[in-house]
mmCIF file of C-alpha atoms in Angstrom:
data_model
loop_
_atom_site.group_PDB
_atom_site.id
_atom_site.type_symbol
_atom_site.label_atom_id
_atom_site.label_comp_id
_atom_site.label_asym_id
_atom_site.label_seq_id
_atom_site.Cartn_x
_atom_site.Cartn_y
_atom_site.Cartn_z
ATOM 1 C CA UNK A 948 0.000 0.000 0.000
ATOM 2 C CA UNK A 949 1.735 3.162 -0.953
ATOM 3 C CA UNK A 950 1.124 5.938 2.068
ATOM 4 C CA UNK A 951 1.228 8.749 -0.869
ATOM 5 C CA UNK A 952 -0.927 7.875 -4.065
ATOM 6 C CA UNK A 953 -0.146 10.192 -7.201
ATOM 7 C CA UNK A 954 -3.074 10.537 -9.475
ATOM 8 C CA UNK A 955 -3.099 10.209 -12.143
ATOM 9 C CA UNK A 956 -0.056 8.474 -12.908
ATOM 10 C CA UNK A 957 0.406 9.354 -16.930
ATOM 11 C CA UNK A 958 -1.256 12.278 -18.711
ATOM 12 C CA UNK A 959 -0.513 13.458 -21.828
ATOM 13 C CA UNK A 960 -2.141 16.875 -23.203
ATOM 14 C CA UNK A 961 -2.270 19.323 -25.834
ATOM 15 C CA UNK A 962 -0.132 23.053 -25.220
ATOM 16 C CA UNK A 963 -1.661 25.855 -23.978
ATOM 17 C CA UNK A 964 -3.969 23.189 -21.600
ATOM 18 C CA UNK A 965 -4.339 23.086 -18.173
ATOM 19 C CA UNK A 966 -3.881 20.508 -15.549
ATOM 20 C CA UNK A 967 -3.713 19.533 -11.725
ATOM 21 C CA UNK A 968 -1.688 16.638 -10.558
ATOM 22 C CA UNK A 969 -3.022 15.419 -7.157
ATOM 23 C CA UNK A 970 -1.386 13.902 -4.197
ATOM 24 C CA UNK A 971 -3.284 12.165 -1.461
ATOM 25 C CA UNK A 972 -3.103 10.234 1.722
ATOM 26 C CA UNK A 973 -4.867 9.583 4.987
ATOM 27 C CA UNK A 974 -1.482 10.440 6.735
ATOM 28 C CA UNK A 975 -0.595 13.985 8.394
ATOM 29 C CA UNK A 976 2.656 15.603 6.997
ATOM 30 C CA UNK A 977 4.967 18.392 8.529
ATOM 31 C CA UNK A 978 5.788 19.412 4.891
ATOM 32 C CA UNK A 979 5.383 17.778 1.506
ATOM 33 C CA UNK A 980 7.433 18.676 -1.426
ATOM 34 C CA UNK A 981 7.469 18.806 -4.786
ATOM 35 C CA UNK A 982 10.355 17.358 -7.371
ATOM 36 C CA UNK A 983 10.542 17.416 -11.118
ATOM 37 C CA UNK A 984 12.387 14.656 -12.484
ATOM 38 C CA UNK A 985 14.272 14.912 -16.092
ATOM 39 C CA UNK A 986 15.106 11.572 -17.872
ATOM 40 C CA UNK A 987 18.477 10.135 -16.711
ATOM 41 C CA UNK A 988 18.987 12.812 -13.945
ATOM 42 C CA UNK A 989 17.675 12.667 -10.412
ATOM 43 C CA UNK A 990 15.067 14.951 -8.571
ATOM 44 C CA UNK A 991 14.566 18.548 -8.531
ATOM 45 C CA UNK A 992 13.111 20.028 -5.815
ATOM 46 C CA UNK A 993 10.057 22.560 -7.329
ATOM 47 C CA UNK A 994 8.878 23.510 -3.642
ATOM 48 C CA UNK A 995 8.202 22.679 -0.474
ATOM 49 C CA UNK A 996 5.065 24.185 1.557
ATOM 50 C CA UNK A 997 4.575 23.579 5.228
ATOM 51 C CA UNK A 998 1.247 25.071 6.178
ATOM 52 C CA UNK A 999 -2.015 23.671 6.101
ATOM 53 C CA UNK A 1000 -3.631 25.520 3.873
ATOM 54 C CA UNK A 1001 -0.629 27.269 2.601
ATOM 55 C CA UNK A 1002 -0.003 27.977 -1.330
ATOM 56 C CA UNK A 1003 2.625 28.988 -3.572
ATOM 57 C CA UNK A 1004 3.319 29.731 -7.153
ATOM 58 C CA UNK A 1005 6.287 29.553 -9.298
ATOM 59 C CA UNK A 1006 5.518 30.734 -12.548
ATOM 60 C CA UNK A 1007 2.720 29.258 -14.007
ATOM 61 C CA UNK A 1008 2.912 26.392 -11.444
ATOM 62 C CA UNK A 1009 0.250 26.942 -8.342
ATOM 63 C CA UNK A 1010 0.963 24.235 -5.480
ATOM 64 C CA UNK A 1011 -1.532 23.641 -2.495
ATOM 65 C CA UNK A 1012 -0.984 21.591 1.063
ATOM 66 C CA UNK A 1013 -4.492 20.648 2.186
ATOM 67 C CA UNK A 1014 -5.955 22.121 4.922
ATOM 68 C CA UNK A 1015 -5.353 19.107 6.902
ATOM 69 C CA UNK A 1016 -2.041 18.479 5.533
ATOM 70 C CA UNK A 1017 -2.843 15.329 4.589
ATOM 71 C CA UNK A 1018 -3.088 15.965 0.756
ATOM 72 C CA UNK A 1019 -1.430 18.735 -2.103
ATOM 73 C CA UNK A 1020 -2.036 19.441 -5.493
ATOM 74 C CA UNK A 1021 0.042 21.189 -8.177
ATOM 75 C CA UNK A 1022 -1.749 23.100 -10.814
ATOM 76 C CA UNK A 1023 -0.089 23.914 -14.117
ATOM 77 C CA UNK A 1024 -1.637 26.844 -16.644
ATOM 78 C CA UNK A 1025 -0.971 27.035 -19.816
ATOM 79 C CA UNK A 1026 1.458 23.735 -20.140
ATOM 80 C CA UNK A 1027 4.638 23.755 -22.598
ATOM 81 C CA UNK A 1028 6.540 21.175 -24.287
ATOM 82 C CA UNK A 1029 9.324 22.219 -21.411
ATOM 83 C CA UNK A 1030 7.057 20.980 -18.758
ATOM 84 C CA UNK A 1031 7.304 17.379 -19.385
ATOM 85 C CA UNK A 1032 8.494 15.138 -16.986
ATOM 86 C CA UNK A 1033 8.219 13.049 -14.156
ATOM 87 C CA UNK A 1034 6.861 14.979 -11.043
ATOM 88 C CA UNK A 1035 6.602 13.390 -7.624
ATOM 89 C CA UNK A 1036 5.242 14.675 -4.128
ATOM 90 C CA UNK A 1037 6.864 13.216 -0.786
ATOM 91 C CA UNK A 1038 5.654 13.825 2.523
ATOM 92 C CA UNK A 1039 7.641 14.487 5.646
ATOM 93 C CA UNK A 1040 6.821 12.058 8.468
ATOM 94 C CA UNK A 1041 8.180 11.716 11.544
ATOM 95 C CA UNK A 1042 12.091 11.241 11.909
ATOM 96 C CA UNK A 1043 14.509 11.530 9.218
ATOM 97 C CA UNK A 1044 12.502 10.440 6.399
ATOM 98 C CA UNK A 1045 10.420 11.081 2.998
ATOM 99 C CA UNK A 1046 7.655 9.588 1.628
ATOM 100 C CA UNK A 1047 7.479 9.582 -1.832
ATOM 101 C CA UNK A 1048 4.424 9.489 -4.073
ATOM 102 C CA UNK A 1049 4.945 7.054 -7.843
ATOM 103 C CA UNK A 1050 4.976 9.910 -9.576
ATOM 104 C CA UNK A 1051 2.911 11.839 -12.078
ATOM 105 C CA UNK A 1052 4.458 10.915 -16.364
ATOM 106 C CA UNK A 1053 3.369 14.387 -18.176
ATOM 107 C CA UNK A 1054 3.635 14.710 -21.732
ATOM 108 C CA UNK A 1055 3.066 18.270 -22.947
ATOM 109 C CA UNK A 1056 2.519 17.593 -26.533
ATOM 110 C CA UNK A 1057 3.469 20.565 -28.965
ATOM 111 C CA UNK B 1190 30.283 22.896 -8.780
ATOM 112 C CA UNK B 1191 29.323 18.983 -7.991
ATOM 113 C CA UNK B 1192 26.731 18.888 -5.630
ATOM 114 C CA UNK B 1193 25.881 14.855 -5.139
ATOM 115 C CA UNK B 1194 28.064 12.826 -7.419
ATOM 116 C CA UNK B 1195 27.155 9.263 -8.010
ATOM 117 C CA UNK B 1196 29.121 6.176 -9.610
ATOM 118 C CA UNK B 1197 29.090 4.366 -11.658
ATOM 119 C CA UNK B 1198 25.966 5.679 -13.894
ATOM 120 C CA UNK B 1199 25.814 1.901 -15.195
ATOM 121 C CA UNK B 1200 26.484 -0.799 -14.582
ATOM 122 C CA UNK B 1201 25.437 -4.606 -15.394
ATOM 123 C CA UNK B 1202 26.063 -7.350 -13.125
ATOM 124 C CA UNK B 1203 25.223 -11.121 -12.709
ATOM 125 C CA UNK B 1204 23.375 -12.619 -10.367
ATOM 126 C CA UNK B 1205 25.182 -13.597 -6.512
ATOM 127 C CA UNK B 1206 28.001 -10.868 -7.826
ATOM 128 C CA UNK B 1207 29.209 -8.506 -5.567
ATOM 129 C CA UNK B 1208 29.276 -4.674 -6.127
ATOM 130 C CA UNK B 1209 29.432 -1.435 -4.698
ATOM 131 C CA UNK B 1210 27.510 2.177 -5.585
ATOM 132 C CA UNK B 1211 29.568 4.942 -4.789
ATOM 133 C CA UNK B 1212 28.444 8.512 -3.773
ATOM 134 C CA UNK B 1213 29.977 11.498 -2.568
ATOM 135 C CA UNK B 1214 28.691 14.751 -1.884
ATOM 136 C CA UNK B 1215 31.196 18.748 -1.568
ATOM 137 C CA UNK B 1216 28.185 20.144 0.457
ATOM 138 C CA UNK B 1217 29.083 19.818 3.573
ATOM 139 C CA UNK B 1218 26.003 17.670 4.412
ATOM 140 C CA UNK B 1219 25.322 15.904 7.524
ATOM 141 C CA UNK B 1220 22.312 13.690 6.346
ATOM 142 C CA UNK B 1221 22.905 11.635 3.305
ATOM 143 C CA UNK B 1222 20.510 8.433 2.214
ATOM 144 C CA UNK B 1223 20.002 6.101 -1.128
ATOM 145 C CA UNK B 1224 16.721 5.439 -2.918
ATOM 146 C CA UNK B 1225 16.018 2.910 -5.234
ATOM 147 C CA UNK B 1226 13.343 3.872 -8.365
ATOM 148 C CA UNK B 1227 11.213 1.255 -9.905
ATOM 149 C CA UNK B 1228 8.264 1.975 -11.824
ATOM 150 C CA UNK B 1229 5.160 2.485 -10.755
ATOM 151 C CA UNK B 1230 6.579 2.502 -7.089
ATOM 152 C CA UNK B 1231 8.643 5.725 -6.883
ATOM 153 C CA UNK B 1232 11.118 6.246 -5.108
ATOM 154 C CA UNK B 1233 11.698 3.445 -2.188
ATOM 155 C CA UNK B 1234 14.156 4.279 0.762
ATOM 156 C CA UNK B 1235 17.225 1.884 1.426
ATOM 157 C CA UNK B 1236 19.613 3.363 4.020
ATOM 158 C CA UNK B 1237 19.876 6.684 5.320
ATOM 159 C CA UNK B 1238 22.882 8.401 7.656
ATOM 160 C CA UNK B 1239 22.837 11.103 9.696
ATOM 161 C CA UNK B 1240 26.321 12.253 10.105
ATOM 162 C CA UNK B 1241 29.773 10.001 10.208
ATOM 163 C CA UNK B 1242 29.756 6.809 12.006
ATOM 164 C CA UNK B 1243 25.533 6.520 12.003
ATOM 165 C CA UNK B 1244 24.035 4.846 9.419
ATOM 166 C CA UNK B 1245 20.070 3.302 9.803
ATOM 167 C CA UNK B 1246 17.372 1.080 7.885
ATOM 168 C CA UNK B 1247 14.749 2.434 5.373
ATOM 169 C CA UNK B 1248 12.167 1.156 3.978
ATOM 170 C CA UNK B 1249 14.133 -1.635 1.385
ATOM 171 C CA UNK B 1250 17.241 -2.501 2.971
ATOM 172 C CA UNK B 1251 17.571 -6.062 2.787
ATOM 173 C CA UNK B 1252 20.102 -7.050 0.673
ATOM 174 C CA UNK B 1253 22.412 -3.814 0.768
ATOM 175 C CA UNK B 1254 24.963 -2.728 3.394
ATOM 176 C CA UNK B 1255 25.848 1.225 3.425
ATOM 177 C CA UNK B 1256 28.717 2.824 5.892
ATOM 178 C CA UNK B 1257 29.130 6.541 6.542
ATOM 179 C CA UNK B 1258 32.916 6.979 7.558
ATOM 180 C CA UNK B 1259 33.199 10.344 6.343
ATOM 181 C CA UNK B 1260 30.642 13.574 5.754
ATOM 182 C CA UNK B 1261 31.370 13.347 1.867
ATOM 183 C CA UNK B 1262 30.886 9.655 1.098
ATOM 184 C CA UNK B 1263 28.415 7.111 1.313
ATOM 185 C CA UNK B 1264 28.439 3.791 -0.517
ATOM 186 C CA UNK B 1265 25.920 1.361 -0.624
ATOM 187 C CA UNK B 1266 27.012 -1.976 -1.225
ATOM 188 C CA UNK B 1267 25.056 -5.081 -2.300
ATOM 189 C CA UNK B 1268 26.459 -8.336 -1.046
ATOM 190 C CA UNK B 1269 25.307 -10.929 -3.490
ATOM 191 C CA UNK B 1270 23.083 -9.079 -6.664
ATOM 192 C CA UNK B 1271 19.536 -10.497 -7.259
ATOM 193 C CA UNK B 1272 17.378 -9.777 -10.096
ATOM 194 C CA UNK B 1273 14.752 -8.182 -7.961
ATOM 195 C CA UNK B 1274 17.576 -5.625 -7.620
ATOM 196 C CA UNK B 1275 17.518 -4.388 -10.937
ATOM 197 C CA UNK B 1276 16.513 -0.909 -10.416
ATOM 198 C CA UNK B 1277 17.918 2.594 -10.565
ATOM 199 C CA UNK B 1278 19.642 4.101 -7.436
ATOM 200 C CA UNK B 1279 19.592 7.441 -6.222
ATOM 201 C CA UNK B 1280 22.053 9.458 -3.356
ATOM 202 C CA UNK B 1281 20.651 12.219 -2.463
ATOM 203 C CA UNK B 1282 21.715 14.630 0.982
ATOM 204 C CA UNK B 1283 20.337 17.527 2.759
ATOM 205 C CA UNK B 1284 22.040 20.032 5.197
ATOM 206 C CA UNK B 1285 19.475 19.102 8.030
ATOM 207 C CA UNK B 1286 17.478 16.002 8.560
ATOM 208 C CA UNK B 1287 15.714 13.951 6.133
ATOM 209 C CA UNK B 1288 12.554 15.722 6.164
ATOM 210 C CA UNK B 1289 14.648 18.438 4.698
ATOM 211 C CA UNK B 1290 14.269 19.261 0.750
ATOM 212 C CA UNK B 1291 16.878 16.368 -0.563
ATOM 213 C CA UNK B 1292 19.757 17.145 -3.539
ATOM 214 C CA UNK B 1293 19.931 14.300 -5.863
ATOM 215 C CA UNK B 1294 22.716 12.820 -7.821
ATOM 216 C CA UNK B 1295 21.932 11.554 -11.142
ATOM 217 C CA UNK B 1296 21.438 7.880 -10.392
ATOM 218 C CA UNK B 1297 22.978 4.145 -10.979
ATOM 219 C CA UNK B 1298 21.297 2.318 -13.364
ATOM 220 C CA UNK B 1299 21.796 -1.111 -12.360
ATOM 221 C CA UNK B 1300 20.610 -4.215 -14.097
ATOM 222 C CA UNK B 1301 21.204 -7.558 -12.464
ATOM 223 C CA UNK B 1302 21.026 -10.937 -14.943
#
């Protein structure tokens, strides 16, 4: 049973569409971050939020902690072609550790 | 500027052979841990350390053996390779604990016959 489920796992979509990638569980989280992964490199942090509640934006990327801070979300307006990749949540849980979600496979498709 | 430098990026091994994953980091970074990435399953903790000389089980750490005996390097070392090992490893540290946004090397893609 994986404590963080991604959904949904693949989506492919046209330019100029938007999306929202969710991330869920029935677990609390101090924080829960973001990473966008590139083919044949590792993670890259996009951003962490902390708050229940709380939201940020980077660009035309919106992320959202739940009020609970059990679940997030990242939004994406207007997707490009340079958005594709593999993006994955993890959740901070007790003691030295991350949670990570199976990730989200978007194809932007020009 | 390095960051987290893993090696080697492939590698291909036969079953019950021995190998080890080398990482090393020029951050500074007391916490360092490796993940393994499998499809579907994202990214599964193996072993994590929290400064020189302390090293502790994740989530996956049968069949791998890590040691921390300096802040810069951390290899993880499987004993006797399996198939079910086939997978692609990622170091990754942070300057604080593990709950602490993680820098990633770019991963060992290892495939065991």
């Amino acid at each position: 049973t994986q404590l963080l489920e991604q959904s949904p796992q693949f989506l492919s979509i046209q330019e100029g569409e938007n999306l929202t990638v969710y991330c869920n569980s029935s677990s609390v989280f101090s924080s829960l971050q973001w990473y966008r992964q590139e083919p044949g490199e590792g993670p890259v942090l996009l951003v962490t939020v902390v708050t229940g509640g709380e939201v940020k934006k980077l660009k035309r990327l919106t992320f959202q902690f739940g009020d609970a801070r059990k679940d997030s979300s990242l939004h994406i307006t207007a997707a490009q072609p340079g958005d594709t990749g593999l993006y994955l949540c993890a959740g901070a849980q007790g003691a030295q550790k991350l949670v990570f979600g199976q990730g989200t496979r978007l194809t932007i498709n020009p | 500027n390095a960051g987290v430098t893993q090696t080697p990026k492939f590698q291909v091994l036969k079953t019950g052979q021995s190998m080890t994953l080398q990482c090393a980091q020029d951050m500074n970074h007391e916490y360092m841990s490796w993940y393994r990435q499998d499809p579907g399953m994202g990214l599964r903790l193996i072993h994590y350390s929290v400064g020189a000389g302390i090293t502790d089980q994740g989530e996956v750490p049968n069949g791998y053996n890590v040691s921390r005996s300096t802040t810069e390097d951390f290899p993880l070392r499987l004993l006797s390779a399996a198939p079910s090992q086939t997978s692609v490893y990622f170091c990754a540290s942070s300057p604080g604990d593990g709950n602490q946004p993680q820098h990633f090397g770019d991963g060992t893609r290892l495939s065991i016959l």
